[in-house]
mmCIF file of C-alpha atoms and ligand atoms in Angstrom:
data_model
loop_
_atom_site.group_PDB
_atom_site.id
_atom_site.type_symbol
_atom_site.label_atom_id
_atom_site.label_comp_id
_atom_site.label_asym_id
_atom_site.label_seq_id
_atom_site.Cartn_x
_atom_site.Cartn_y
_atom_site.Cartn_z
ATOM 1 C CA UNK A 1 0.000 0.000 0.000
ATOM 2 C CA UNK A 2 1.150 3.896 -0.817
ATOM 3 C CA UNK A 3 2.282 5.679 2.058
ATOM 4 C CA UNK A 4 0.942 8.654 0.086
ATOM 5 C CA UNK A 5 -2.353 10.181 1.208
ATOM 6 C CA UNK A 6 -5.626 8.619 -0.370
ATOM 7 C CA UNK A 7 -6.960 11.515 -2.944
ATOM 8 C CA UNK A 8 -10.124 13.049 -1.150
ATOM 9 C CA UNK A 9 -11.811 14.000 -4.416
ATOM 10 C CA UNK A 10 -11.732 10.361 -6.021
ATOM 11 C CA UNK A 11 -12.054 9.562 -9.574
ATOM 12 C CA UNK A 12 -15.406 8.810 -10.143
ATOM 13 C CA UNK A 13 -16.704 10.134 -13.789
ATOM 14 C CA UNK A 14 -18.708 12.767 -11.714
ATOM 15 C CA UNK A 15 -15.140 14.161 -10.162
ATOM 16 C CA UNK A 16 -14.016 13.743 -13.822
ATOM 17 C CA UNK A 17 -16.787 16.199 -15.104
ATOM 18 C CA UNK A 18 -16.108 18.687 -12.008
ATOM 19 C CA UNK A 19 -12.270 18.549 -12.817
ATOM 20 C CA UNK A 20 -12.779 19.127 -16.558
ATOM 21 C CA UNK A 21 -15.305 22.309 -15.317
ATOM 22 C CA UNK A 22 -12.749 23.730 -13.234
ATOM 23 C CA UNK A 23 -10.102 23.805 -15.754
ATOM 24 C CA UNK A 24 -12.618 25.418 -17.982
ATOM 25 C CA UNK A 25 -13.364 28.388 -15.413
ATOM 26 C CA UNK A 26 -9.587 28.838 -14.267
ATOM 27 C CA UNK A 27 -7.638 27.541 -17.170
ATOM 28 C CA UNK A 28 -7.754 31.461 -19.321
ATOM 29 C CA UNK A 29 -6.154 33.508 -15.796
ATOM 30 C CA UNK A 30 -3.931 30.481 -14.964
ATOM 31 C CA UNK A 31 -2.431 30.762 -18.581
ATOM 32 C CA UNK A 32 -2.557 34.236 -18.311
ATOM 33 C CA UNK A 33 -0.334 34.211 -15.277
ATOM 34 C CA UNK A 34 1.485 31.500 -16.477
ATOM 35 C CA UNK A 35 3.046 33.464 -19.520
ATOM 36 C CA UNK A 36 4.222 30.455 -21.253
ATOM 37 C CA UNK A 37 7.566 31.792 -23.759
ATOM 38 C CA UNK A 38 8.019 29.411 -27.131
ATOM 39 C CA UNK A 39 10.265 27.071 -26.400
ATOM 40 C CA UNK A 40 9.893 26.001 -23.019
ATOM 41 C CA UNK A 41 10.150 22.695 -21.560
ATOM 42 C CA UNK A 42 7.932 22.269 -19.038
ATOM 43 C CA UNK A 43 7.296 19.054 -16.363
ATOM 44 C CA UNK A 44 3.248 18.933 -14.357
ATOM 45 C CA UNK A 45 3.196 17.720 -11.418
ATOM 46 C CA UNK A 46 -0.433 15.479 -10.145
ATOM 47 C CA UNK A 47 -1.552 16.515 -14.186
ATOM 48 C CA UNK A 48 -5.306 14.871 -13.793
ATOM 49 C CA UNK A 49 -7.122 14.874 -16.970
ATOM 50 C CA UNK A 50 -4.026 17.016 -18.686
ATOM 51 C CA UNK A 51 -6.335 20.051 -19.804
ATOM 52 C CA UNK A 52 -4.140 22.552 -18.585
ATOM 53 C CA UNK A 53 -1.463 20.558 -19.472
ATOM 54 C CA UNK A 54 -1.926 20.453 -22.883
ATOM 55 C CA UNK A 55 -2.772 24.625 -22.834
ATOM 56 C CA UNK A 56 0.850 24.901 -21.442
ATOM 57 C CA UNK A 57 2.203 22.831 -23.954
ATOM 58 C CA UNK A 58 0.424 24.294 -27.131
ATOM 59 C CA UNK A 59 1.740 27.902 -25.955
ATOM 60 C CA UNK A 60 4.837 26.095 -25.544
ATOM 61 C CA UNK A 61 4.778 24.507 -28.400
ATOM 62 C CA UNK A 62 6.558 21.672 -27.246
ATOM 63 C CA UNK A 63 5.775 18.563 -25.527
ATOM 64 C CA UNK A 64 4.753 18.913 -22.191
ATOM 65 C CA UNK A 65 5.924 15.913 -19.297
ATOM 66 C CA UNK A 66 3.009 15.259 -16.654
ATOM 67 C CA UNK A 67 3.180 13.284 -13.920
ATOM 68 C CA UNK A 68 -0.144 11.197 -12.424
ATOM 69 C CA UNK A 69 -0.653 8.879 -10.081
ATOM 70 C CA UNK A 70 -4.064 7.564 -11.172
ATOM 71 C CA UNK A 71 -4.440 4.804 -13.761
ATOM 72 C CA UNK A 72 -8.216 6.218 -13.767
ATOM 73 C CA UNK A 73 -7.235 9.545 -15.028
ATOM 74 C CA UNK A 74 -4.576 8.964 -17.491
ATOM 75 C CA UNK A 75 -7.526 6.656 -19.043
ATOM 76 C CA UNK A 76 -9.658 9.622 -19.475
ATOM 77 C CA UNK A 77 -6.999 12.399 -19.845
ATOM 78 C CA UNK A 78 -6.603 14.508 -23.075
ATOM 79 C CA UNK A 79 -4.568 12.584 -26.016
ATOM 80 C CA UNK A 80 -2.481 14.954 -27.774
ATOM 81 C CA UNK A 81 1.118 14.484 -29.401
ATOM 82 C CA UNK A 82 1.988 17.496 -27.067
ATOM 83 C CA UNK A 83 1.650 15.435 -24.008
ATOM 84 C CA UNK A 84 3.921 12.651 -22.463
ATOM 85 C CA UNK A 85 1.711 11.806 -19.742
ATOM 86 C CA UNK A 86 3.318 9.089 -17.534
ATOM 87 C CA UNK A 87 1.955 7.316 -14.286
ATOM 88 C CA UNK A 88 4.028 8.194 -11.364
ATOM 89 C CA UNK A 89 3.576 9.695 -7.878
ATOM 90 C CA UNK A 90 5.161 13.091 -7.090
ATOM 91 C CA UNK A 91 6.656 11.986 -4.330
ATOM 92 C CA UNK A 92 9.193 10.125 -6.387
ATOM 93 C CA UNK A 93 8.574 11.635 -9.950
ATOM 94 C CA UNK A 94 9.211 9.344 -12.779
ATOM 95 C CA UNK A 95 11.846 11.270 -14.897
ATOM 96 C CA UNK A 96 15.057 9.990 -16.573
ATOM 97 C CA UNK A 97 18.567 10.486 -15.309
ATOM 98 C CA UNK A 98 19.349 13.506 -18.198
ATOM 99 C CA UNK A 99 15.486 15.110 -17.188
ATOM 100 C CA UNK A 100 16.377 15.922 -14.182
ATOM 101 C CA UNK A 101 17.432 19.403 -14.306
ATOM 102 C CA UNK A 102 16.641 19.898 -17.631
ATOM 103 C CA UNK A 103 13.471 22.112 -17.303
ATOM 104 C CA UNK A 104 12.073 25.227 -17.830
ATOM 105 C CA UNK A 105 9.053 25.243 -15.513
ATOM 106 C CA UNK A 106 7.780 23.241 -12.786
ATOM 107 C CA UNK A 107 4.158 23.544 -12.142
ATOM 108 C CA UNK A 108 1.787 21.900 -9.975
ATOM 109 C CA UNK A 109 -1.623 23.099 -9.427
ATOM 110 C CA UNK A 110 -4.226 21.830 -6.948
ATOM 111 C CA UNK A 111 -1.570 18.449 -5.581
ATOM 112 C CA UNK A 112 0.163 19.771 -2.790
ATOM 113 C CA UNK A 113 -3.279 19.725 -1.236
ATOM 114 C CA UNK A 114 -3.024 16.027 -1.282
ATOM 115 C CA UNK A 115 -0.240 15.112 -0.771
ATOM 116 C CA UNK A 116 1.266 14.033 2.720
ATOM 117 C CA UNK A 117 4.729 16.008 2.569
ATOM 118 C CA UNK A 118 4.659 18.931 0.063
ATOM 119 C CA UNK A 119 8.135 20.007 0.421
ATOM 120 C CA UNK A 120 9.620 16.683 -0.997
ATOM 121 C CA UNK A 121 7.329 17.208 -3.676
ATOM 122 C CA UNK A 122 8.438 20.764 -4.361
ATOM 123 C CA UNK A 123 12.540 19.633 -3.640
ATOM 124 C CA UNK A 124 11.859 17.737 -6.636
ATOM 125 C CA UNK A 125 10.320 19.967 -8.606
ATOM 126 C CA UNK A 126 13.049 22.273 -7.922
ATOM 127 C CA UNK A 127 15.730 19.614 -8.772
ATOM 128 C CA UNK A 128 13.649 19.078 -12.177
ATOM 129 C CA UNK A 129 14.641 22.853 -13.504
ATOM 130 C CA UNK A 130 17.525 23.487 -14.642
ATOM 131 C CA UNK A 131 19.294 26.720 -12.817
ATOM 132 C CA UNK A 132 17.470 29.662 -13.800
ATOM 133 C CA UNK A 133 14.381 27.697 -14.256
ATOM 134 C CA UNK A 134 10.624 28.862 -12.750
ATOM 135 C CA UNK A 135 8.814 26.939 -10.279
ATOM 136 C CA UNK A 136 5.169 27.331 -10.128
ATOM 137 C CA UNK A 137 2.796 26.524 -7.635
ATOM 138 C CA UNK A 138 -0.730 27.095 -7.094
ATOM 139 C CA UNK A 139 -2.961 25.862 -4.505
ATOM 140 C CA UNK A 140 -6.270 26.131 -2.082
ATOM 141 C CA UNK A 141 -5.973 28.159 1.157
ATOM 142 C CA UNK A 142 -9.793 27.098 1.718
ATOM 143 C CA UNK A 143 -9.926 29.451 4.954
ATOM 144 C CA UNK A 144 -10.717 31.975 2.252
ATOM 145 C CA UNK A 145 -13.802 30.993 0.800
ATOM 146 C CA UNK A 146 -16.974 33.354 1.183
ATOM 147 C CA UNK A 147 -20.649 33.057 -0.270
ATOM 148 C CA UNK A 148 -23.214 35.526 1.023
ATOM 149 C CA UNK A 149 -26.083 36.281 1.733
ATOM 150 C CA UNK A 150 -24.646 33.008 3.753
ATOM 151 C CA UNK A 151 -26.916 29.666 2.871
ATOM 152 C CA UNK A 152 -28.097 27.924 5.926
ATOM 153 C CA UNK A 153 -25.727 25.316 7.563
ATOM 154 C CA UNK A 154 -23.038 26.184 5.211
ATOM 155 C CA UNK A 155 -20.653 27.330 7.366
ATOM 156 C CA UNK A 156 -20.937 23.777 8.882
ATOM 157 C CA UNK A 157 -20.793 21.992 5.979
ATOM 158 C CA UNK A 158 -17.365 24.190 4.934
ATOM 159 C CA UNK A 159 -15.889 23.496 8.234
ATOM 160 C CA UNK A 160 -16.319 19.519 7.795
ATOM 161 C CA UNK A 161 -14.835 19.630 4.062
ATOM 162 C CA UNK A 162 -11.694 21.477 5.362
ATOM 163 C CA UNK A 163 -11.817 19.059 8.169
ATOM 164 C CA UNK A 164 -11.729 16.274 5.779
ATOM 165 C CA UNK A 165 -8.070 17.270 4.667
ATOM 166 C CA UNK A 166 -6.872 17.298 7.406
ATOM 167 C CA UNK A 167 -8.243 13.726 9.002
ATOM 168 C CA UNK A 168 -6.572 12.458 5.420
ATOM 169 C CA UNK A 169 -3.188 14.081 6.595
ATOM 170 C CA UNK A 170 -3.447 16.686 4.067
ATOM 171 C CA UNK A 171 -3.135 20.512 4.489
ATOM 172 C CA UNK A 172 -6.645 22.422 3.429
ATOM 173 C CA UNK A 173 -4.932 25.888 3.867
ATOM 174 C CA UNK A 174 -1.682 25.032 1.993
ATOM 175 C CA UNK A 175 -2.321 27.877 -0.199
ATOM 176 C CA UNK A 176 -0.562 30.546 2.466
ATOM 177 C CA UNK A 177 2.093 28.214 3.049
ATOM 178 C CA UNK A 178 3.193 28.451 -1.391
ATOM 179 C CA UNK A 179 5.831 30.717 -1.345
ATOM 180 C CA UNK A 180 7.168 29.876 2.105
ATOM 181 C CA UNK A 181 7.662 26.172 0.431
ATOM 182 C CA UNK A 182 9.503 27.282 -2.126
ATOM 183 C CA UNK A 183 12.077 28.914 -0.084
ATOM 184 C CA UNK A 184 12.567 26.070 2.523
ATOM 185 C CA UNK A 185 12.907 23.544 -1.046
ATOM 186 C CA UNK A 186 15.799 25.846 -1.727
ATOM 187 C CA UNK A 187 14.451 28.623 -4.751
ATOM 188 C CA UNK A 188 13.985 31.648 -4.903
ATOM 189 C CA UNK A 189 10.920 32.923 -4.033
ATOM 190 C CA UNK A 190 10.248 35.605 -6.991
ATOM 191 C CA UNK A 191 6.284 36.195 -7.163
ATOM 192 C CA UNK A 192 3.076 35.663 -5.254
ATOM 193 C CA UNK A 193 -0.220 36.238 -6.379
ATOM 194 C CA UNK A 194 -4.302 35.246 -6.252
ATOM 195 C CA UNK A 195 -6.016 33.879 -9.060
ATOM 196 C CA UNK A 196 -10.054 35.480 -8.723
ATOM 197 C CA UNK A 197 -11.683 32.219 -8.439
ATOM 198 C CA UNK A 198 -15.880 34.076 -7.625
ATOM 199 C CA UNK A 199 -18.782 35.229 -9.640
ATOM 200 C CA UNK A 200 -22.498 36.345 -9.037
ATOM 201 C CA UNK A 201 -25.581 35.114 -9.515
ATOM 202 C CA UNK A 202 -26.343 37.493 -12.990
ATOM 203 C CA UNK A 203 -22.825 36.698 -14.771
ATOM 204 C CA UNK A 204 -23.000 33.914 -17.337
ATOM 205 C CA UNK A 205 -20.602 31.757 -15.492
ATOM 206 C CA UNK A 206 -22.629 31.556 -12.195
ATOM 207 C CA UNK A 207 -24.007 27.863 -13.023
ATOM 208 C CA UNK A 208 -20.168 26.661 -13.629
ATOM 209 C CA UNK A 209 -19.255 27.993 -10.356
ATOM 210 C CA UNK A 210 -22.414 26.621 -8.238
ATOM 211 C CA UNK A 211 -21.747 23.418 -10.086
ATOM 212 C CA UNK A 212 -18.311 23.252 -9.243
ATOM 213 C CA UNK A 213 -18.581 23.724 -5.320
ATOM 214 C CA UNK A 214 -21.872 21.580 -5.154
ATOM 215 C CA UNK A 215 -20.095 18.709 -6.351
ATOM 216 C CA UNK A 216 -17.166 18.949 -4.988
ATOM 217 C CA UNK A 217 -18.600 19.255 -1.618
ATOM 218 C CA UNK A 218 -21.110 16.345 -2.368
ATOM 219 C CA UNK A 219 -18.357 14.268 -3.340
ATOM 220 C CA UNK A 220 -16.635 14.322 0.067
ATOM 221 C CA UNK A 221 -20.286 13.439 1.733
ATOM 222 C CA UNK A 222 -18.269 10.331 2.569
ATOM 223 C CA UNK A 223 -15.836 11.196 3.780
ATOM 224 C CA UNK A 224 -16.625 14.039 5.752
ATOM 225 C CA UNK A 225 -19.859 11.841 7.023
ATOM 226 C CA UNK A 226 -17.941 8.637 7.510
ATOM 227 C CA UNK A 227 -15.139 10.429 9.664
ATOM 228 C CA UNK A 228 -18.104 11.603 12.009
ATOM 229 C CA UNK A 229 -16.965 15.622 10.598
ATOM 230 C CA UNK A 230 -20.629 16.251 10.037
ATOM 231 C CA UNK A 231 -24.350 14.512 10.142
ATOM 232 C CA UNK A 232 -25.322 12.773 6.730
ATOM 233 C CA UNK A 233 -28.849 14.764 7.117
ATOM 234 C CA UNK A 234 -26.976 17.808 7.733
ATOM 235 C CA UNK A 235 -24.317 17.596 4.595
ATOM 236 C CA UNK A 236 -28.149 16.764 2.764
ATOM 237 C CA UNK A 237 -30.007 19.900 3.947
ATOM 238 C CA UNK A 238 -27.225 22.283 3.698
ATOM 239 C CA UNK A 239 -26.039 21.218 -0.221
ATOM 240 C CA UNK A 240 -30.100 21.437 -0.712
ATOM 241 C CA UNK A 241 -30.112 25.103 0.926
ATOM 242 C CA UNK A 242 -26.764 26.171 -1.001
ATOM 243 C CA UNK A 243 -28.721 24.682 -4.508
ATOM 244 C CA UNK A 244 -31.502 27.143 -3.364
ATOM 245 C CA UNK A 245 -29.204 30.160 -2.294
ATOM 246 C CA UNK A 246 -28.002 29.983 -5.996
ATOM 247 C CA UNK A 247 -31.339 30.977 -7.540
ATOM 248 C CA UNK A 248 -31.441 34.513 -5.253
ATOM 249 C CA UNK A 249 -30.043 37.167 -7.564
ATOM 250 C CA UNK A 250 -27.816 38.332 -4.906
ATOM 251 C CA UNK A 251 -26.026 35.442 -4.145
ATOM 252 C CA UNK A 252 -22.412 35.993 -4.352
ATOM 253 C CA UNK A 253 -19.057 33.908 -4.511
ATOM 254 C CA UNK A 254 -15.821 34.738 -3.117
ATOM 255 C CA UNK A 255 -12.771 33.055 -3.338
ATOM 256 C CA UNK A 256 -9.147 33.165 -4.750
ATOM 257 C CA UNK A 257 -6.537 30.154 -5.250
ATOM 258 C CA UNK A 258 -2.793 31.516 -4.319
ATOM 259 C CA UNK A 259 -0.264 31.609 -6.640
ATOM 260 C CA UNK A 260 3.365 31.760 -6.195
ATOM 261 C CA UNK A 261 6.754 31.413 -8.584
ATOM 262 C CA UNK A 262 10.058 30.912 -7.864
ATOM 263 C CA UNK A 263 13.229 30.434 -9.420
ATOM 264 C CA UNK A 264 16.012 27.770 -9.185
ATOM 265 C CA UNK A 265 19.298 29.374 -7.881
HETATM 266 C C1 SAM B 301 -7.433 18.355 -8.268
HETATM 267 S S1 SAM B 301 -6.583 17.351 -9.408
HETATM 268 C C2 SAM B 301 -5.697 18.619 -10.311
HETATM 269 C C3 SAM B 301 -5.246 18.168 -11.666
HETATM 270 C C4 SAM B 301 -4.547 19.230 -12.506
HETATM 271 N N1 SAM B 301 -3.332 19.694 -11.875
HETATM 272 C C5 SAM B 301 -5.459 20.393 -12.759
HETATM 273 O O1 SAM B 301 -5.245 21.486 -12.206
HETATM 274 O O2 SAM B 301 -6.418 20.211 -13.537
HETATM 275 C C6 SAM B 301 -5.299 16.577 -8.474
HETATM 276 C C7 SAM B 301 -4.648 15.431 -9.206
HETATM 277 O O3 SAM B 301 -3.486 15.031 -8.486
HETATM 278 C C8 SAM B 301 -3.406 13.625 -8.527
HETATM 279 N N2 SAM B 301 -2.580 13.194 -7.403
HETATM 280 C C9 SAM B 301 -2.889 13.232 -6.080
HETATM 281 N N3 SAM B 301 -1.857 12.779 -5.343
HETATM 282 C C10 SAM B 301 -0.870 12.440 -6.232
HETATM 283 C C11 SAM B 301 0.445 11.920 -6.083
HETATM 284 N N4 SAM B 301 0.954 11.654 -4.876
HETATM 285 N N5 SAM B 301 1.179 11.700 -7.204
HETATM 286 C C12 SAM B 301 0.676 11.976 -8.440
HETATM 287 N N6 SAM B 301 -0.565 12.475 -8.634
HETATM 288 C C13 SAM B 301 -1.326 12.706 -7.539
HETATM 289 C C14 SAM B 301 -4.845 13.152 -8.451
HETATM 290 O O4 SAM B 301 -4.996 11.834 -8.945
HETATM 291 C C15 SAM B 301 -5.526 14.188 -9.323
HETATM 292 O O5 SAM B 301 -5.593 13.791 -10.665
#
């Protein structure tokens, strides 16, 4: 058995279709902060379905390598002669001798999350750049998520799904700790951002959004239920009340995923 943390978010075709919604609502500002160059050789950490690996890779214009534990994902991920998508965990990546330090860029997004010991992941993902190279890492800091006017019992409900990270050995508030990581893996710390990750109820994306929590919350109901975090009735009533809360025309979503970049010394 892995010593590595079981993935909260599972596999299922349902976490599939959430996954593949996400990368549609974040993919354009994670590009945009990305700012690929021609050329570059670039390695993704915990890739999933490959979507934004494949972006990175046509800006690129050259292969990109991704990394990904599940057999489940790489089943379903994007085909493309741009990607070399190999199974492997990220706590022991699965380059070649000559790869290693042979990269451009370095990017993981939404893995250290899940992972037991994010700063062997990112001493690798330092050690895949070559000197001079960027390191990229984006991630949750859930304390940061807002909705208002608030839906009944979510606060509850939020509470039990950050709760389920950390019962997993996982880190829900990683996000803060980005930059800090890179430092202690040994880069240097160059850049820290958010990426606006919110909308309102009149904006064409709203639906994406709702859809994207919803399920994502629904789709811990085990765990957070099994672990004794939170009632089953409860995690029913308040994903029912946050459906509701999504027809009033003032609902609102806040949130941001951090962002920071470093470079190899
Ligand atoms: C939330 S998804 C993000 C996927 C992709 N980075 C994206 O932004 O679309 C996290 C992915 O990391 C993978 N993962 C989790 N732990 C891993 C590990 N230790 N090694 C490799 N992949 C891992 C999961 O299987 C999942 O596909």
């Amino acid at each position: 058995m892995s010593a590595e943390a079981a993935y909260l978010h599972g596999t299922s075709p349902a976490e599939q279709g959430r996954l593949s919604l996400l990368n549609r609502l974040m993919n354009e500002a994670a590009m945009r902060e990305l700012a690929i160059r021609p050329g570059e050789r670039i390695v993704d950490f915990g890739s999933g379905l490959g979507q934004l690996s494949l972006d990175m890779a046509r800006a690129a214009g050259v292969a990109v390598v991704g990394i990904e534990r599940s057999q489940e994902q790489l089943a379903r991920a994007e085909r493309d002669p741009l990607l070399d998508l190999r199974r492997g965990d990220v706590t022991d990546p699965p380059l070649r001798e000559r790869e290693w330090g042979s990269f451009d860029l370095a990017h993981a997004r939404f893995v250290l999350e899940h992972v037991l010991d994010p700063l062997t992941v990112v001493r690798h993902m330092v050690r895949a750049v070559r000197p001079g190279g960027r390191v990229v890492l984006q991630d949750d800091d859930h304390d940061v998520f807002r909705c208002w006017p608030e839906p009944a019992g979510f606060s509850a409900l939020w509470r039990a799904f950050q709760r389920s990270y950390d019962r997993l050995g996982c880190d829900p508030f990683i996000g803060r700790r980005l930059v800090s990581l890179l430092h202690d893996a040994g880069a240097a710390p160059v850049r820290s951002t958010w990426i606006y990750f919110g909308s309102c109820a009149a904006e064409p994306k709203w639906p994406g959004f709702v859809e994207n929590i919803h399920s994502q919350l629904a789709g811990a109901r085990e765990a957070m239920a099994g672990g004794g975090l939170l009632g089953a009735a409860e995690i029913d009533a308040a994903l029912a009340a946050f459906r509701d809360w999504a027809r009033r025309p003032e609902a609102a979503i806040w949130y941001a995923v951090c962002w920071a970049e470093g470079v190899r010394r």
